[in-house]
Coordinates of C-alpha atoms in Angstrom, one line a residue:
X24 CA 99.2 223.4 -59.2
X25 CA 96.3 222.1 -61.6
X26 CA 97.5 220.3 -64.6
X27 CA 94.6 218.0 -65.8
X28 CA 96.1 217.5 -69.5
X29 CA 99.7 216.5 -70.6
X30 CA 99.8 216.6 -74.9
X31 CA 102.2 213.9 -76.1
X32 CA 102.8 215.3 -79.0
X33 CA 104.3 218.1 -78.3
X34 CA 107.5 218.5 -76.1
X35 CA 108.4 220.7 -73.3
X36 CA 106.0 223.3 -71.7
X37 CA 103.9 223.5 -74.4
X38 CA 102.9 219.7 -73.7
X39 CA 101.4 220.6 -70.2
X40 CA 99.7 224.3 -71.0
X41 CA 99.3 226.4 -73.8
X42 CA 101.4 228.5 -76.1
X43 CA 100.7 231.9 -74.5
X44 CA 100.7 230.5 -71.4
X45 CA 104.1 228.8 -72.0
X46 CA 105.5 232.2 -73.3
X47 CA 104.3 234.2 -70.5
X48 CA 106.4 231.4 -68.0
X49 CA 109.1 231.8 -70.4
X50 CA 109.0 235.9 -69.7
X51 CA 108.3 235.7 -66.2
X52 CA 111.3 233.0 -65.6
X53 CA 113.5 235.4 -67.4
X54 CA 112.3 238.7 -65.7
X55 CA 112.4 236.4 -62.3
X56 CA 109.0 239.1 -61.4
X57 CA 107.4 241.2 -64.0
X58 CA 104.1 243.3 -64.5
X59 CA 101.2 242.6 -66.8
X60 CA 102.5 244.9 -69.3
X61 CA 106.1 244.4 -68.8
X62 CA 104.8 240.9 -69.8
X63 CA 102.5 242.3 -72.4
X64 CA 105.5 243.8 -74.0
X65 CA 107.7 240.5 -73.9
X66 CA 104.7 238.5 -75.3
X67 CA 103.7 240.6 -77.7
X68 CA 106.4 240.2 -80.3
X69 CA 105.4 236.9 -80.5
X70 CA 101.7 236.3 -80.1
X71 CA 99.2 239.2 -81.7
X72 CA 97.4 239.1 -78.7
X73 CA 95.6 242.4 -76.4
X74 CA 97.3 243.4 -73.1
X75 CA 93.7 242.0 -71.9
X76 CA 94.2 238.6 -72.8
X77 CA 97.7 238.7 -71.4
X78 CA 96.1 239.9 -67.7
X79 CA 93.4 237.4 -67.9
X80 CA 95.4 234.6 -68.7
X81 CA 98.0 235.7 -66.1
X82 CA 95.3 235.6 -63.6
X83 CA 94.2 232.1 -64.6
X84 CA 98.0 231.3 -64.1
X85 CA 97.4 232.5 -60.4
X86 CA 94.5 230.4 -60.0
X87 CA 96.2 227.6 -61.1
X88 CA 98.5 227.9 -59.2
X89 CA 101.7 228.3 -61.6
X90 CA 102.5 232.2 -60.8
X91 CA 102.8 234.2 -57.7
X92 CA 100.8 237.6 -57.4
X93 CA 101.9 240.5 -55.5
X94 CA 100.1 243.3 -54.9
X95 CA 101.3 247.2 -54.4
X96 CA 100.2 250.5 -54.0
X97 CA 101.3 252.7 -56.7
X98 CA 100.8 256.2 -57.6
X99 CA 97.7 255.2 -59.9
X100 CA 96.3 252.0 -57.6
X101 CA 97.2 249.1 -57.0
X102 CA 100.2 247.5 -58.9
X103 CA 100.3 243.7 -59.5
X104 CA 103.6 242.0 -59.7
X105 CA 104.1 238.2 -60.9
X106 CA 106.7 236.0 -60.6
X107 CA 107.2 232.0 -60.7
X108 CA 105.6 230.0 -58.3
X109 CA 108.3 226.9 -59.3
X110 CA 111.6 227.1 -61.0
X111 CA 112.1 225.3 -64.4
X112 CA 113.2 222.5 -62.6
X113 CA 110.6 222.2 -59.8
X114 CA 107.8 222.5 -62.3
X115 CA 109.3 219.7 -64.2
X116 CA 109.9 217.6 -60.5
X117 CA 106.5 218.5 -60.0
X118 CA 105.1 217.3 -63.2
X119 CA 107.0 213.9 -62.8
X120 CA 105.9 213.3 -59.6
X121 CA 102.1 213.8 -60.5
X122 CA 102.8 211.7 -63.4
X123 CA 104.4 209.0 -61.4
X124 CA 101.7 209.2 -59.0
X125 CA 99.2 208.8 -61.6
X126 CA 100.1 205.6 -63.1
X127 CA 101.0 204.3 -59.9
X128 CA 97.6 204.8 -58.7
X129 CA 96.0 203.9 -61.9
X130 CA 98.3 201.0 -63.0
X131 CA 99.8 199.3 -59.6
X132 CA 103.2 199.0 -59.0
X133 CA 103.8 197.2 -62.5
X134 CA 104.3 200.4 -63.8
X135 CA 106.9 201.7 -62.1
X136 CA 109.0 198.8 -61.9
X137 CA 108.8 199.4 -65.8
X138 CA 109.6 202.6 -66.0
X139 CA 112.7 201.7 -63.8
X140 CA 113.6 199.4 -66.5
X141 CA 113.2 201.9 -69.5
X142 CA 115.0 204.9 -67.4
X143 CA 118.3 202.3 -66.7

């Protein structure tokens, strides 16, 4: 998974990527596996955005690493099908453990002894 940014001042999923890439986790997590447009049509009543953007950004997801593709044959091509690479909670155990990892490495060892302190 590439995260290369975390945005402390905002909270959640949005801190990590963006808001249309947050909702289109959000859909996918709730669908479990969805299409472009099934995602399109989730999206869409909250972003003003074209069913384009939604399947380049979803593929950008794929690159990243954060969503699964599928693909099928289907009556007019080839269907692709997304879904989750991690579970709400694995993407945030994965996030954590990056993070750790990174002030580890950049900080020493001083830095996790303090965040053992702050977390007790």
């Amino acid at each position: 998974m590439e995260l290369h940014k975390i945005d402390f001042e905002k909270k959640g999923l949005n801190s990590l990527v963006g808001k249309l890439e947050s909702d289109i986790m959000d859909s996918l997590w709730e669908k479990k596996k969805a299409t472009c447009r099934e995602v399109f049509d989730a999206v869409d009543k909250k972003n003003d955005v074209a069913y384009t953007t939604i399947t380049v950004t979803m593929d950008r997801m794929h690159s990243k690493g954060l969503i699964e593709r599928k693909i099928h044959k289907g009556k007019g091509g080839l269907i692709y099908t997304y879904s989750p690479k991690y579970s709400r909670m694995e993407l945030s155990e994965e996030v954590s453990d990056k993070f750790v990892s990174f002030l580890k490495d950049t900080f020493g060892s001083s830095s996790v002894a303090y965040l053992r302190k702050k977390l007790k």
